[in-house]
PDB file of C-alpha atoms and ligand atoms in Angstrom:
ATOM      1  CA  MET A 820     -11.250  -9.044 -34.854  1.00  0.00           C
ATOM      2  CA  GLN A 821      -9.140 -12.359 -35.191  1.00  0.00           C
ATOM      3  CA  HIS A 822     -10.664 -15.290 -33.326  1.00  0.00           C
ATOM      4  CA  PRO A 823      -8.564 -18.217 -31.955  1.00  0.00           C
ATOM      5  CA  SER A 824      -8.301 -21.212 -34.416  1.00  0.00           C
ATOM      6  CA  PRO A 825      -7.624 -24.650 -33.366  1.00  0.00           C
ATOM      7  CA  SER A 826      -3.968 -24.522 -34.217  1.00  0.00           C
ATOM      8  CA  SER A 827      -3.600 -21.480 -31.928  1.00  0.00           C
ATOM      9  CA  ALA A 828      -5.157 -23.158 -28.823  1.00  0.00           C
ATOM     10  CA  PRO A 829      -3.727 -22.208 -25.526  1.00  0.00           C
ATOM     11  CA  ILE A 830      -0.415 -24.186 -24.985  1.00  0.00           C
ATOM     12  CA  LEU A 831      -1.014 -24.493 -21.294  1.00  0.00           C
ATOM     13  CA  PRO A 832      -3.657 -26.399 -19.436  1.00  0.00           C
ATOM     14  CA  SER A 833      -6.164 -24.354 -17.473  1.00  0.00           C
ATOM     15  CA  LYS A 834      -4.538 -25.233 -14.151  1.00  0.00           C
ATOM     16  CA  ASN A 835      -1.433 -23.649 -15.256  1.00  0.00           C
ATOM     17  CA  ALA A 836      -3.181 -20.418 -16.407  1.00  0.00           C
ATOM     18  CA  HIS A 837      -1.468 -17.120 -16.121  1.00  0.00           C
ATOM     19  CA  LEU A 838      -3.108 -14.124 -14.468  1.00  0.00           C
ATOM     20  CA  PHE A 839      -4.882 -11.346 -16.476  1.00  0.00           C
ATOM     21  CA  THR A 840      -5.349  -8.203 -14.489  1.00  0.00           C
ATOM     22  CA  VAL A 841      -6.785  -4.725 -15.101  1.00  0.00           C
ATOM     23  CA  ASP A 842      -6.309  -1.566 -13.246  1.00  0.00           C
ATOM     24  CA  VAL A 843      -9.685   0.188 -13.862  1.00  0.00           C
ATOM     25  CA  GLU A 844      -9.279   3.769 -13.868  1.00  0.00           C
ATOM     26  CA  GLU A 845      -9.868   6.840 -16.256  1.00  0.00           C
ATOM     27  CA  HIS A 846      -7.323   7.952 -18.715  1.00  0.00           C
ATOM     28  CA  PHE A 847      -6.850  11.138 -16.688  1.00  0.00           C
ATOM     29  CA  GLN A 848      -6.134   9.314 -13.210  1.00  0.00           C
ATOM     30  CA  VAL A 849      -2.703   8.020 -14.002  1.00  0.00           C
ATOM     31  CA  SER A 850       0.022   8.923 -11.505  1.00  0.00           C
ATOM     32  CA  SER A 851       2.113  10.624 -14.140  1.00  0.00           C
ATOM     33  CA  PHE A 852      -0.741  13.142 -14.630  1.00  0.00           C
ATOM     34  CA  GLU A 853      -1.467  13.872 -11.108  1.00  0.00           C
ATOM     35  CA  ASN A 854       0.114  17.378 -11.222  1.00  0.00           C
ATOM     36  CA  HIS A 855      -1.624  18.217 -14.396  1.00  0.00           C
ATOM     37  CA  VAL A 856      -5.302  16.857 -13.696  1.00  0.00           C
ATOM     38  CA  PRO A 857      -6.166  17.838 -10.023  1.00  0.00           C
ATOM     39  CA  ARG A 858      -8.759  15.738  -8.357  1.00  0.00           C
ATOM     40  CA  SER A 859     -11.017  18.802  -8.250  1.00  0.00           C
ATOM     41  CA  SER A 860     -11.428  18.546 -12.103  1.00  0.00           C
ATOM     42  CA  TRP A 861     -12.298  14.721 -12.257  1.00  0.00           C
ATOM     43  CA  ASP A 862     -15.940  15.210 -12.347  1.00  0.00           C
ATOM     44  CA  GLY A 863     -15.644  17.569 -15.407  1.00  0.00           C
ATOM     45  CA  GLN A 864     -13.300  15.252 -17.463  1.00  0.00           C
ATOM     46  CA  PRO A 865     -14.778  13.263 -20.398  1.00  0.00           C
ATOM     47  CA  SER A 866     -15.248   9.800 -19.171  1.00  0.00           C
ATOM     48  CA  ARG A 867     -13.890   6.885 -21.214  1.00  0.00           C
ATOM     49  CA  VAL A 868     -13.588   4.084 -18.586  1.00  0.00           C
ATOM     50  CA  ALA A 869     -17.146   2.172 -19.206  1.00  0.00           C
ATOM     51  CA  ARG A 870     -16.463   1.977 -22.990  1.00  0.00           C
ATOM     52  CA  ASN A 871     -12.756   0.729 -22.546  1.00  0.00           C
ATOM     53  CA  VAL A 872     -13.740  -1.858 -19.994  1.00  0.00           C
ATOM     54  CA  GLU A 873     -16.240  -3.183 -22.357  1.00  0.00           C
ATOM     55  CA  VAL A 874     -13.551  -3.421 -25.037  1.00  0.00           C
ATOM     56  CA  LEU A 875     -11.443  -5.529 -22.473  1.00  0.00           C
ATOM     57  CA  LEU A 876     -14.502  -7.685 -21.442  1.00  0.00           C
ATOM     58  CA  ASP A 877     -15.203  -8.543 -25.060  1.00  0.00           C
ATOM     59  CA  LEU A 878     -11.447  -9.503 -25.671  1.00  0.00           C
ATOM     60  CA  LEU A 879     -11.618 -11.874 -22.674  1.00  0.00           C
ATOM     61  CA  ALA A 880     -14.919 -13.412 -23.626  1.00  0.00           C
ATOM     62  CA  ARG A 881     -13.730 -14.146 -27.239  1.00  0.00           C
ATOM     63  CA  HIS A 882     -10.617 -16.028 -25.576  1.00  0.00           C
ATOM     64  CA  ASP A 883     -12.785 -17.527 -22.896  1.00  0.00           C
ATOM     65  CA  ALA A 884     -10.320 -16.073 -20.605  1.00  0.00           C
ATOM     66  CA  LYS A 885     -11.139 -14.425 -17.155  1.00  0.00           C
ATOM     67  CA  GLY A 886      -9.518 -11.655 -15.247  1.00  0.00           C
ATOM     68  CA  THR A 887      -8.994  -9.745 -12.191  1.00  0.00           C
ATOM     69  CA  PHE A 888     -10.258  -6.116 -12.347  1.00  0.00           C
ATOM     70  CA  PHE A 889      -8.515  -3.771  -9.673  1.00  0.00           C
ATOM     71  CA  THR A 890     -11.196  -1.150  -9.607  1.00  0.00           C
ATOM     72  CA  LEU A 891     -11.015   2.458  -8.202  1.00  0.00           C
ATOM     73  CA  GLY A 892     -13.558   3.269  -5.598  1.00  0.00           C
ATOM     74  CA  TRP A 893     -13.944   6.534  -7.321  1.00  0.00           C
ATOM     75  CA  VAL A 894     -14.937   4.860 -10.560  1.00  0.00           C
ATOM     76  CA  ALA A 895     -17.237   2.384  -8.930  1.00  0.00           C
ATOM     77  CA  ALA A 896     -19.090   5.231  -7.150  1.00  0.00           C
ATOM     78  CA  LYS A 897     -19.461   7.137 -10.443  1.00  0.00           C
ATOM     79  CA  HIS A 898     -20.268   4.232 -12.703  1.00  0.00           C
ATOM     80  CA  PRO A 899     -21.770   1.414 -10.637  1.00  0.00           C
ATOM     81  CA  GLY A 900     -22.765  -0.456 -13.592  1.00  0.00           C
ATOM     82  CA  ILE A 901     -19.214  -1.183 -14.582  1.00  0.00           C
ATOM     83  CA  VAL A 902     -18.554  -3.258 -11.408  1.00  0.00           C
ATOM     84  CA  ARG A 903     -21.621  -5.201 -11.999  1.00  0.00           C
ATOM     85  CA  ARG A 904     -20.799  -5.770 -15.693  1.00  0.00           C
ATOM     86  CA  ILE A 905     -17.258  -7.145 -14.563  1.00  0.00           C
ATOM     87  CA  ALA A 906     -18.934  -9.438 -11.994  1.00  0.00           C
ATOM     88  CA  ASP A 907     -21.763 -10.564 -14.271  1.00  0.00           C
ATOM     89  CA  ALA A 908     -19.190 -11.708 -16.914  1.00  0.00           C
ATOM     90  CA  GLY A 909     -17.531 -13.997 -14.452  1.00  0.00           C
ATOM     91  CA  HIS A 910     -14.641 -11.954 -13.534  1.00  0.00           C
ATOM     92  CA  GLU A 911     -13.126 -10.942 -10.196  1.00  0.00           C
ATOM     93  CA  VAL A 912     -13.493  -7.557  -8.683  1.00  0.00           C
ATOM     94  CA  ALA A 913     -10.630  -6.235  -6.521  1.00  0.00           C
ATOM     95  CA  SER A 914      -9.581  -2.988  -5.217  1.00  0.00           C
ATOM     96  CA  HIS A 915      -7.170  -0.409  -6.695  1.00  0.00           C
ATOM     97  CA  GLY A 916      -7.977   2.078  -3.635  1.00  0.00           C
ATOM     98  CA  TRP A 917     -10.482   4.923  -3.931  1.00  0.00           C
ATOM     99  CA  TRP A 918      -8.577   8.032  -4.867  1.00  0.00           C
ATOM    100  CA  HIS A 919      -5.564   6.614  -6.800  1.00  0.00           C
ATOM    101  CA  THR A 920      -3.206   7.939  -4.194  1.00  0.00           C
ATOM    102  CA  ARG A 921       0.236   6.450  -4.109  1.00  0.00           C
ATOM    103  CA  VAL A 922       1.280   4.822  -0.985  1.00  0.00           C
ATOM    104  CA  THR A 923       4.308   6.965  -1.126  1.00  0.00           C
ATOM    105  CA  MET A 924       2.134   9.980  -0.953  1.00  0.00           C
ATOM    106  CA  THR A 925      -0.294   9.223   1.740  1.00  0.00           C
ATOM    107  CA  THR A 926      -0.490   8.675   5.749  1.00  0.00           C
ATOM    108  CA  PRO A 927      -1.349   5.323   7.373  1.00  0.00           C
ATOM    109  CA  ASP A 928      -4.690   6.658   8.422  1.00  0.00           C
ATOM    110  CA  ALA A 929      -5.499   8.099   5.054  1.00  0.00           C
ATOM    111  CA  PHE A 930      -4.545   4.704   3.501  1.00  0.00           C
ATOM    112  CA  ARG A 931      -6.752   2.810   5.780  1.00  0.00           C
ATOM    113  CA  GLU A 932      -9.712   4.822   4.893  1.00  0.00           C
ATOM    114  CA  ASP A 933      -8.838   4.379   1.186  1.00  0.00           C
ATOM    115  CA  VAL A 934      -8.745   0.556   1.174  1.00  0.00           C
ATOM    116  CA  HIS A 935     -11.501   0.211   3.751  1.00  0.00           C
ATOM    117  CA  SER A 936     -14.088   2.379   1.793  1.00  0.00           C
ATOM    118  CA  SER A 937     -13.199   1.029  -1.733  1.00  0.00           C
ATOM    119  CA  LYS A 938     -13.453  -2.691  -0.509  1.00  0.00           C
ATOM    120  CA  ARG A 939     -16.764  -1.969   1.067  1.00  0.00           C
ATOM    121  CA  LEU A 940     -18.342  -0.253  -2.082  1.00  0.00           C
ATOM    122  CA  LEU A 941     -17.078  -2.777  -4.529  1.00  0.00           C
ATOM    123  CA  GLU A 942     -18.319  -5.694  -2.329  1.00  0.00           C
ATOM    124  CA  ASP A 943     -21.646  -3.992  -2.152  1.00  0.00           C
ATOM    125  CA  GLN A 944     -21.832  -3.566  -6.138  1.00  0.00           C
ATOM    126  CA  CYS A 945     -20.506  -7.044  -6.917  1.00  0.00           C
ATOM    127  CA  GLY A 946     -21.886  -9.020  -4.120  1.00  0.00           C
ATOM    128  CA  GLN A 947     -18.790 -10.921  -3.388  1.00  0.00           C
ATOM    129  CA  PRO A 948     -15.913 -10.600  -1.121  1.00  0.00           C
ATOM    130  CA  VAL A 949     -13.113  -8.386  -2.327  1.00  0.00           C
ATOM    131  CA  ILE A 950      -9.862  -9.866  -1.327  1.00  0.00           C
ATOM    132  CA  GLY A 951      -7.186  -8.498  -3.564  1.00  0.00           C
ATOM    133  CA  TYR A 952      -5.536  -5.071  -3.713  1.00  0.00           C
ATOM    134  CA  ARG A 953      -3.107  -3.432  -5.901  1.00  0.00           C
ATOM    135  CA  ALA A 954      -1.499   0.048  -5.021  1.00  0.00           C
ATOM    136  CA  PRO A 955      -1.619   2.795  -7.558  1.00  0.00           C
ATOM    137  CA  SER A 956       1.631   2.609  -9.506  1.00  0.00           C
ATOM    138  CA  PHE A 957       2.993  -0.325  -7.398  1.00  0.00           C
ATOM    139  CA  SER A 958       3.708   2.135  -4.756  1.00  0.00           C
ATOM    140  CA  ILE A 959       4.415  -0.298  -1.714  1.00  0.00           C
ATOM    141  CA  VAL A 960       8.088   0.386  -1.741  1.00  0.00           C
ATOM    142  CA  PRO A 961      10.816  -0.426   1.009  1.00  0.00           C
ATOM    143  CA  GLY A 962       9.794   1.622   4.128  1.00  0.00           C
ATOM    144  CA  ARG A 963       6.061   1.600   3.495  1.00  0.00           C
ATOM    145  CA  GLU A 964       5.475  -2.179   4.827  1.00  0.00           C
ATOM    146  CA  TRP A 965       2.953  -0.649   7.178  1.00  0.00           C
ATOM    147  CA  ALA A 966       0.451  -0.562   4.189  1.00  0.00           C
ATOM    148  CA  LEU A 967       0.726  -4.601   4.231  1.00  0.00           C
ATOM    149  CA  ASP A 968      -0.246  -4.676   7.700  1.00  0.00           C
ATOM    150  CA  THR A 969      -3.293  -2.586   7.023  1.00  0.00           C
ATOM    151  CA  LEU A 970      -4.328  -4.757   4.125  1.00  0.00           C
ATOM    152  CA  ILE A 971      -4.264  -7.752   6.471  1.00  0.00           C
ATOM    153  CA  GLU A 972      -6.064  -5.882   9.154  1.00  0.00           C
ATOM    154  CA  GLU A 973      -8.830  -4.837   6.592  1.00  0.00           C
ATOM    155  CA  GLY A 974      -9.504  -8.255   5.294  1.00  0.00           C
ATOM    156  CA  TYR A 975      -7.514  -8.400   2.195  1.00  0.00           C
ATOM    157  CA  ARG A 976      -6.127 -11.839   1.430  1.00  0.00           C
ATOM    158  CA  TYR A 977      -3.627 -10.926  -1.451  1.00  0.00           C
ATOM    159  CA  ASP A 978      -1.829  -7.863  -2.569  1.00  0.00           C
ATOM    160  CA  SER A 979      -0.070  -7.161  -6.004  1.00  0.00           C
ATOM    161  CA  SER A 980       1.716  -4.038  -5.247  1.00  0.00           C
ATOM    162  CA  LEU A 981       5.396  -5.045  -4.897  1.00  0.00           C
ATOM    163  CA  PHE A 982       7.057  -4.956  -8.156  1.00  0.00           C
ATOM    164  CA  PRO A 983      10.532  -6.857  -8.055  1.00  0.00           C
ATOM    165  CA  ILE A 984      12.589  -4.314 -10.061  1.00  0.00           C
ATOM    166  CA  HIS A 985      14.474  -1.188  -9.368  1.00  0.00           C
ATOM    167  CA  ARG A 986      12.732   1.830 -10.797  1.00  0.00           C
ATOM    168  CA  SER A 987      12.738   5.607  -9.490  1.00  0.00           C
ATOM    169  CA  GLY A 988       9.546   6.095  -7.879  1.00  0.00           C
ATOM    170  CA  TYR A 989       8.546   2.436  -7.586  1.00  0.00           C
ATOM    171  CA  GLY A 990       9.552  -1.045  -7.234  1.00  0.00           C
ATOM    172  CA  TYR A 991      10.730  -3.364  -4.426  1.00  0.00           C
ATOM    173  CA  PRO A 992      13.937  -4.805  -5.560  1.00  0.00           C
ATOM    174  CA  GLY A 993      14.327  -7.288  -2.876  1.00  0.00           C
ATOM    175  CA  ALA A 994      10.953  -8.972  -3.323  1.00  0.00           C
ATOM    176  CA  PRO A 995      10.743 -12.465  -4.589  1.00  0.00           C
ATOM    177  CA  ALA A 996       9.678 -12.459  -8.334  1.00  0.00           C
ATOM    178  CA  ILE A 997       7.147 -15.258  -7.789  1.00  0.00           C
ATOM    179  CA  PRO A 998       4.035 -15.621  -5.907  1.00  0.00           C
ATOM    180  CA  HIS A 999       4.842 -15.903  -2.113  1.00  0.00           C
ATOM    181  CA  VAL A1000       3.548 -15.360   1.422  1.00  0.00           C
ATOM    182  CA  ILE A1001       4.345 -12.300   3.265  1.00  0.00           C
ATOM    183  CA  ARG A1002       4.305 -12.901   7.201  1.00  0.00           C
ATOM    184  CA  ARG A1003       3.609  -9.752   9.026  1.00  0.00           C
ATOM    185  CA  PRO A1004       2.716  -9.064  12.783  1.00  0.00           C
ATOM    186  CA  PRO A1005      -1.025  -9.054  12.000  1.00  0.00           C
ATOM    187  CA  GLY A1006      -1.021 -12.258   9.924  1.00  0.00           C
ATOM    188  CA  THR A1007      -0.168 -13.280   6.353  1.00  0.00           C
ATOM    189  CA  LEU A1008      -0.724 -11.809   2.860  1.00  0.00           C
ATOM    190  CA  TYR A1009      -0.250 -13.568  -0.583  1.00  0.00           C
ATOM    191  CA  GLU A1010       1.840 -11.436  -2.714  1.00  0.00           C
ATOM    192  CA  LEU A1011       1.505 -11.627  -6.497  1.00  0.00           C
ATOM    193  CA  PRO A1012       4.058  -9.930  -8.418  1.00  0.00           C
ATOM    194  CA  PRO A1013       3.807  -8.803 -12.082  1.00  0.00           C
ATOM    195  CA  ALA A1014       5.672 -11.008 -14.378  1.00  0.00           C
ATOM    196  CA  THR A1015       9.440  -9.963 -15.023  1.00  0.00           C
ATOM    197  CA  THR A1016      12.343 -11.666 -16.847  1.00  0.00           C
ATOM    198  CA  VAL A1017      15.950 -11.279 -16.641  1.00  0.00           C
ATOM    199  CA  VAL A1018      17.991  -9.979 -19.653  1.00  0.00           C
ATOM    200  CA  ALA A1019      21.691  -9.539 -19.455  1.00  0.00           C
ATOM    201  CA  GLY A1020      21.557 -10.179 -15.820  1.00  0.00           C
ATOM    202  CA  VAL A1021      19.052  -7.533 -15.124  1.00  0.00           C
ATOM    203  CA  ARG A1022      15.401  -8.141 -13.902  1.00  0.00           C
ATOM    204  CA  ILE A1023      13.107  -6.280 -16.184  1.00  0.00           C
ATOM    205  CA  PRO A1024       9.325  -5.903 -16.154  1.00  0.00           C
ATOM    206  CA  ALA A1025       7.558  -7.877 -18.837  1.00  0.00           C
ATOM    207  CA  ALA A1026       3.950  -7.828 -17.647  1.00  0.00           C
ATOM    208  CA  GLY A1027       2.223  -4.415 -18.226  1.00  0.00           C
ATOM    209  CA  GLY A1028       0.589  -2.790 -21.112  1.00  0.00           C
ATOM    210  CA  GLY A1029       3.212  -0.142 -21.398  1.00  0.00           C
ATOM    211  CA  TYR A1030       5.798  -2.887 -22.098  1.00  0.00           C
ATOM    212  CA  LEU A1031       3.484  -4.749 -24.432  1.00  0.00           C
ATOM    213  CA  ARG A1032       3.226  -1.543 -26.350  1.00  0.00           C
ATOM    214  CA  GLN A1033       6.969  -0.734 -26.275  1.00  0.00           C
ATOM    215  CA  PHE A1034       8.903  -3.904 -25.862  1.00  0.00           C
ATOM    216  CA  PRO A1035       9.360  -6.496 -28.564  1.00  0.00           C
ATOM    217  CA  PHE A1036       6.420  -9.152 -28.373  1.00  0.00           C
ATOM    218  CA  ALA A1037       9.074 -11.939 -28.306  1.00  0.00           C
ATOM    219  CA  LEU A1038      10.209 -10.540 -24.922  1.00  0.00           C
ATOM    220  CA  ILE A1039       6.781 -10.811 -23.449  1.00  0.00           C
ATOM    221  CA  ARG A1040       6.313 -14.235 -24.788  1.00  0.00           C
ATOM    222  CA  ARG A1041       9.509 -15.436 -23.296  1.00  0.00           C
ATOM    223  CA  ALA A1042       8.562 -14.229 -19.884  1.00  0.00           C
ATOM    224  CA  PHE A1043       5.375 -16.040 -20.113  1.00  0.00           C
ATOM    225  CA  ARG A1044       6.875 -19.158 -21.413  1.00  0.00           C
ATOM    226  CA  GLU A1045       9.571 -19.086 -18.567  1.00  0.00           C
ATOM    227  CA  HIS A1046       6.770 -18.868 -15.806  1.00  0.00           C
ATOM    228  CA  GLY A1047       4.772 -21.442 -17.310  1.00  0.00           C
ATOM    229  CA  ALA A1048       7.849 -23.823 -17.650  1.00  0.00           C
ATOM    230  CA  ARG A1049       8.183 -23.442 -13.911  1.00  0.00           C
ATOM    231  CA  GLY A1050       4.446 -23.857 -13.160  1.00  0.00           C
ATOM    232  CA  ILE A1051       4.293 -20.350 -11.927  1.00  0.00           C
ATOM    233  CA  PRO A1052       1.373 -18.009 -13.086  1.00  0.00           C
ATOM    234  CA  GLY A1053       2.844 -14.872 -14.918  1.00  0.00           C
ATOM    235  CA  MET A1054       0.928 -11.884 -14.125  1.00  0.00           C
ATOM    236  CA  PHE A1055      -0.213  -9.469 -16.898  1.00  0.00           C
ATOM    237  CA  TYR A1056      -1.641  -6.161 -16.097  1.00  0.00           C
ATOM    238  CA  ILE A1057      -3.330  -3.456 -18.496  1.00  0.00           C
ATOM    239  CA  HIS A1058      -5.266  -0.151 -18.087  1.00  0.00           C
ATOM    240  CA  PRO A1059      -8.543   0.448 -19.830  1.00  0.00           C
ATOM    241  CA  TRP A1060      -7.217   3.700 -21.390  1.00  0.00           C
ATOM    242  CA  GLU A1061      -4.499   1.582 -23.029  1.00  0.00           C
ATOM    243  CA  VAL A1062      -6.885   0.118 -25.485  1.00  0.00           C
ATOM    244  CA  ASP A1063      -8.277   3.594 -26.443  1.00  0.00           C
ATOM    245  CA  PRO A1064      -6.228   5.322 -29.012  1.00  0.00           C
ATOM    246  CA  ARG A1065      -8.776   7.949 -29.481  1.00  0.00           C
ATOM    247  CA  GLN A1066      -8.809   9.166 -25.787  1.00  0.00           C
ATOM    248  CA  PRO A1067      -8.667  13.012 -25.403  1.00  0.00           C
ATOM    249  CA  ARG A1068      -5.130  14.201 -25.282  1.00  0.00           C
ATOM    250  CA  ILE A1069      -4.077  15.917 -22.287  1.00  0.00           C
ATOM    251  CA  ALA A1070      -1.439  18.606 -22.150  1.00  0.00           C
ATOM    252  CA  VAL A1071       1.452  17.059 -20.310  1.00  0.00           C
ATOM    253  CA  PRO A1072       5.201  17.292 -20.646  1.00  0.00           C
ATOM    254  CA  LEU A1073       6.759  15.437 -23.564  1.00  0.00           C
ATOM    255  CA  LEU A1074       8.255  12.627 -21.908  1.00  0.00           C
ATOM    256  CA  THR A1075       5.028  11.774 -20.157  1.00  0.00           C
ATOM    257  CA  ARG A1076       3.249  12.198 -23.406  1.00  0.00           C
ATOM    258  CA  VAL A1077       5.142   9.901 -25.179  1.00  0.00           C
ATOM    259  CA  ARG A1078       4.854   7.200 -22.366  1.00  0.00           C
ATOM    260  CA  HIS A1079       1.367   7.512 -22.116  1.00  0.00           C
ATOM    261  CA  TYR A1080       0.240   7.831 -25.832  1.00  0.00           C
ATOM    262  CA  ARG A1081       2.879   6.052 -27.682  1.00  0.00           C
ATOM    263  CA  GLY A1082       1.624   2.860 -29.329  1.00  0.00           C
ATOM    264  CA  LEU A1083      -1.917   2.814 -27.940  1.00  0.00           C
ATOM    265  CA  GLY A1084      -2.959   1.233 -31.249  1.00  0.00           C
ATOM    266  CA  ARG A1085      -0.661  -1.686 -30.612  1.00  0.00           C
ATOM    267  CA  SER A1086      -2.221  -2.791 -27.330  1.00  0.00           C
ATOM    268  CA  LEU A1087      -5.225  -4.846 -28.692  1.00  0.00           C
ATOM    269  CA  PRO A1088      -3.382  -6.684 -31.383  1.00  0.00           C
ATOM    270  CA  ALA A1089      -0.710  -7.741 -28.948  1.00  0.00           C
ATOM    271  CA  MET A1090      -3.054  -8.791 -26.340  1.00  0.00           C
ATOM    272  CA  GLU A1091      -4.964 -11.004 -28.922  1.00  0.00           C
ATOM    273  CA  ARG A1092      -1.697 -12.780 -29.621  1.00  0.00           C
ATOM    274  CA  LEU A1093      -1.042 -13.143 -25.847  1.00  0.00           C
ATOM    275  CA  LEU A1094      -4.420 -14.549 -25.291  1.00  0.00           C
ATOM    276  CA  ARG A1095      -4.166 -16.814 -28.231  1.00  0.00           C
ATOM    277  CA  GLU A1096      -0.809 -18.390 -27.053  1.00  0.00           C
ATOM    278  CA  PHE A1097      -1.287 -18.547 -23.479  1.00  0.00           C
ATOM    279  CA  ARG A1098      -4.297 -19.356 -21.145  1.00  0.00           C
ATOM    280  CA  PHE A1099      -5.338 -16.671 -18.570  1.00  0.00           C
ATOM    281  CA  THR A1100      -7.651 -16.430 -15.691  1.00  0.00           C
ATOM    282  CA  SER A1101      -8.352 -14.317 -12.649  1.00  0.00           C
ATOM    283  CA  VAL A1102      -6.473 -14.484  -9.405  1.00  0.00           C
ATOM    284  CA  ALA A1103      -9.639 -15.836  -7.590  1.00  0.00           C
ATOM    285  CA  GLU A1104      -9.987 -18.657  -9.886  1.00  0.00           C
ATOM    286  CA  ARG A1105      -6.217 -19.580 -10.127  1.00  0.00           C
ATOM    287  CA  PHE A1106      -5.956 -19.779  -6.465  1.00  0.00           C
ATOM    288  CA  ALA A1107      -9.689 -20.741  -5.765  1.00  0.00           C
ATOM    289  CA  ARG A1108      -9.795 -17.703  -3.322  1.00  0.00           C
ATOM    290  CA  PHE A1109      -6.995 -19.262  -1.294  1.00  0.00           C
ATOM    291  CA  ALA A1110      -9.571 -21.296   0.667  1.00  0.00           C
ATOM    292  CA  ASP A1111      -8.310 -24.781  -0.087  1.00  0.00           C
ATOM    293  CA  PRO A1112      -5.001 -25.327   1.714  1.00  0.00           C
ATOM    294  CA  ALA A1113      -3.989 -28.001  -0.767  1.00  0.00           C
ATOM    295  CA  VAL A1114      -4.054 -25.447  -3.428  1.00  0.00           C
ATOM    296  CA  ALA A1115      -2.072 -22.903  -1.589  1.00  0.00           C
ATOM    297  CA  THR A1116       0.677 -25.576  -0.734  1.00  0.00           C
ATOM    298  CA  ALA A1117       0.740 -26.707  -4.282  1.00  0.00           C
ATOM    299  CA  TRP A1118       2.223 -23.373  -5.410  1.00  0.00           C
ATOM    300  CA  PRO A1119       5.723 -22.267  -5.040  1.00  0.00           C
ATOM    301  CA  PHE A1120       4.966 -19.945  -2.088  1.00  0.00           C
ATOM    302  CA  ALA A1121       7.947 -19.124  -0.162  1.00  0.00           C
ATOM    303  CA  PRO A1122       8.226 -16.895   3.025  1.00  0.00           C
ATOM    304  CA  VAL A1123      10.037 -13.549   2.407  1.00  0.00           C
TER     305      VAL A1123
HETATM  306 ZN1   ZN B2317      -3.590   2.867 -11.375  1.00  0.00          ZN
END
């Protein structure tokens, strides 16, 4: 493993740190597998998540970085030690829901139960308020804004589910590409979108592990430099299974297989580079839990 050298010190002061986030789920719980790995079989699948979270905790520790871990309630219930490990290492625990059900595939009542039960369990385990949420597959899409109301009513302070791009199945193309405040009838919610950049006039994602594995590193670097130059945190996200080239292969259609398994060996070296070049921290640390009004107004939040 490489360690950061003085010449590769972070180029940004910590107050301008970017956001490192992890969606904590098993390798068989991704949305593209949902028709191939039914929930009823989850208990019988080999578990890899604890080992893979350790890889990410080690990576962050070596770079003196912090992160936000959006954790599935299902994972927390089955492996309570994971949430405690994350919290003890100084990272933020947030919610990725309980069942990894996309908001496009659920009902308002089931969604409320999902975000309520996961928040409660995660708070019990980590001993801190859980104030952040990210929907599976960024599935708060136009028409599903009621989910934002539910999050506010259930005590969440920020969301990271609106991906300001156009994609089939997800994406909220009209949403601002920078952190902003969403004002809804029950209150307000801070929205923190994943980093994007514009190429040939088209806004493209530049923040996730899949893009880190499949896009040129220069494009990812450009996106984070653009954010840094504007004083805006760029949000990176990764899944534990993306640092696990030896995970069991699941029989899925070719395109899904390619998307899921291609380039898994490239994730860690690319993240080493990213963490050497840019400073990363958790949402809670960057925004001081949104408790200080001076902090909130210092950022380029803008109403939708
Ligand atoms: Zn997920």
